[in-house]
Amino acid sequence: MTVHHIKRKFLAGVLLVFALLGWSVNIDDTAAAAKSKYAVQLGNATVPQNEILNEHGMILVPLSTITGSMGLDMSYAFQPGLYDYHVYAIPQKTKTVEVWGNDYRGYWVSTHPNGKEEYEDYTHVYQPDQDCAPNSDVCRVLKKSYRGPIIRDGQLYVQVRWVAQAFDWNLTIIPHGKGQFVIKITSNTEGS
């Protein structure tokens, strides 16, 4: 190899490193800008920025943050079966709000009247699209169209709009500075 070839390979390597570093900085800057575009206020509590996700244009926060900020009790149950399900239930005066599912079939956001837990008693605020074998319960979530709750860093994140709808809460989006928005969620009936 000549000195000219070594210089050219070295220069190409240096340019590649600069391009990759510059590209990753831009990605981080874009993610930070998208993340800080929204603030979420639950009742009188503001959700920390590091707990807000923007996925496919939908704002998600941990379910535990929502229940804690709004003073709600939440239970968790693991239901083994053909597919193991995780069920997070938040009881209210007349109904229970549930976020349930798994990574294979996706997660639902549903409500049902207290004391009635048959499938036909459920109202689904969000139900994932499924690909099912004919005449079977063997299904999997369609990942391309899935916009439901997700597990991130060991926490269940849910869309604030769907939680507000499930609880019959008020959701208001308030402009707050240039390109900034506050998503404010308030309970219009305590313990509905």
CSV table of N, CA and C in Angstrom, one decimal, residues 96-98 109-111 123-126 158-172 185-188:
chain,number,residue,atom,x,y,z
A,96,THR,N,-64.6,0.4,36.9
A,96,THR,CA,-63.2,0.1,37.1
A,96,THR,C,-62.5,0.4,35.7
A,97,VAL,N,-61.4,1.1,35.8
A,97,VAL,CA,-60.6,1.3,34.6
A,97,VAL,C,-59.5,0.3,34.6
A,98,GLU,N,-59.3,-0.4,33.5
A,98,GLU,CA,-58.2,-1.4,33.4
A,98,GLU,C,-57.3,-1.1,32.2
A,109,VAL,N,-56.9,-0.5,26.8
A,109,VAL,CA,-57.4,0.4,27.8
A,109,VAL,C,-58.9,0.2,27.8
A,110,SER,N,-59.5,-0.2,29.0
A,110,SER,CA,-60.9,-0.6,29.0
A,110,SER,C,-61.5,-0.1,30.3
A,111,THR,N,-62.9,-0.1,30.3
A,111,THR,CA,-63.6,0.1,31.5
A,111,THR,C,-64.7,-0.9,31.6
A,123,THR,N,-66.0,-1.9,28.0
A,123,THR,CA,-66.0,-0.8,26.9
A,123,THR,C,-64.5,-0.6,26.7
A,124,HIS,N,-64.1,-0.7,25.4
A,124,HIS,CA,-62.6,-0.6,25.1
A,124,HIS,C,-62.4,0.9,24.6
A,125,VAL,N,-61.6,1.6,25.3
A,125,VAL,CA,-61.1,2.9,24.9
A,125,VAL,C,-60.1,2.7,23.8
A,126,TYR,N,-59.2,1.8,24.0
A,126,TYR,CA,-58.2,1.4,23.0
A,126,TYR,C,-58.1,-0.1,22.9
A,158,VAL,N,-48.9,4.9,29.3
A,158,VAL,CA,-50.2,4.9,28.7
A,158,VAL,C,-50.4,6.3,28.1
A,159,GLN,N,-51.2,6.3,27.0
A,159,GLN,CA,-51.6,7.6,26.4
A,159,GLN,C,-52.5,8.4,27.3
A,160,VAL,N,-52.1,9.7,27.5
A,160,VAL,CA,-52.9,10.5,28.4
A,160,VAL,C,-54.3,10.7,27.9
A,161,ARG,N,-54.5,10.8,26.6
A,161,ARG,CA,-55.8,11.1,26.1
A,161,ARG,C,-56.7,9.9,26.4
A,162,TRP,N,-56.2,8.7,26.3
A,162,TRP,CA,-57.1,7.5,26.5
A,162,TRP,C,-57.4,7.3,28.0
A,163,VAL,N,-56.5,7.6,28.8
A,163,VAL,CA,-56.7,7.6,30.3
A,163,VAL,C,-57.8,8.6,30.7
A,164,ALA,N,-57.6,9.8,30.1
A,164,ALA,CA,-58.6,10.9,30.4
A,164,ALA,C,-60.0,10.4,29.9
A,165,GLN,N,-60.1,9.8,28.8
A,165,GLN,CA,-61.3,9.4,28.2
A,165,GLN,C,-61.9,8.2,29.1
A,166,ALA,N,-61.1,7.3,29.5
A,166,ALA,CA,-61.6,6.2,30.4
A,166,ALA,C,-62.1,6.7,31.7
A,167,PHE,N,-61.5,7.7,32.3
A,167,PHE,CA,-62.0,8.2,33.6
A,167,PHE,C,-63.0,9.3,33.5
A,168,ASP,N,-63.3,9.7,32.2
A,168,ASP,CA,-64.2,10.8,32.0
A,168,ASP,C,-63.7,12.1,32.6
A,169,TRP,N,-62.4,12.3,32.4
A,169,TRP,CA,-61.7,13.5,32.9
A,169,TRP,C,-61.6,14.5,31.8
A,170,ASN,N,-61.4,15.8,32.2
A,170,ASN,CA,-61.2,16.9,31.2
A,170,ASN,C,-59.8,16.9,30.7
A,171,LEU,N,-59.6,17.0,29.4
A,171,LEU,CA,-58.2,17.1,28.9
A,171,LEU,C,-58.2,18.4,28.1
A,172,THR,N,-57.3,19.3,28.4
A,172,THR,CA,-57.2,20.6,27.7
A,172,THR,C,-55.7,20.7,27.2
A,185,ILE,N,-54.9,17.8,32.6
A,185,ILE,CA,-55.9,16.8,32.9
A,185,ILE,C,-56.5,17.1,34.2
A,186,THR,N,-57.8,17.3,34.3
A,186,THR,CA,-58.5,17.5,35.6
A,186,THR,C,-59.7,16.5,35.7
A,187,SER,N,-60.0,16.2,36.9
A,187,SER,CA,-61.1,15.3,37.2
A,187,SER,C,-62.3,16.2,37.4
A,188,ASN,N,-63.4,15.9,36.6
A,188,ASN,CA,-64.6,16.7,36.7
A,188,ASN,C,-65.6,16.0,37.7
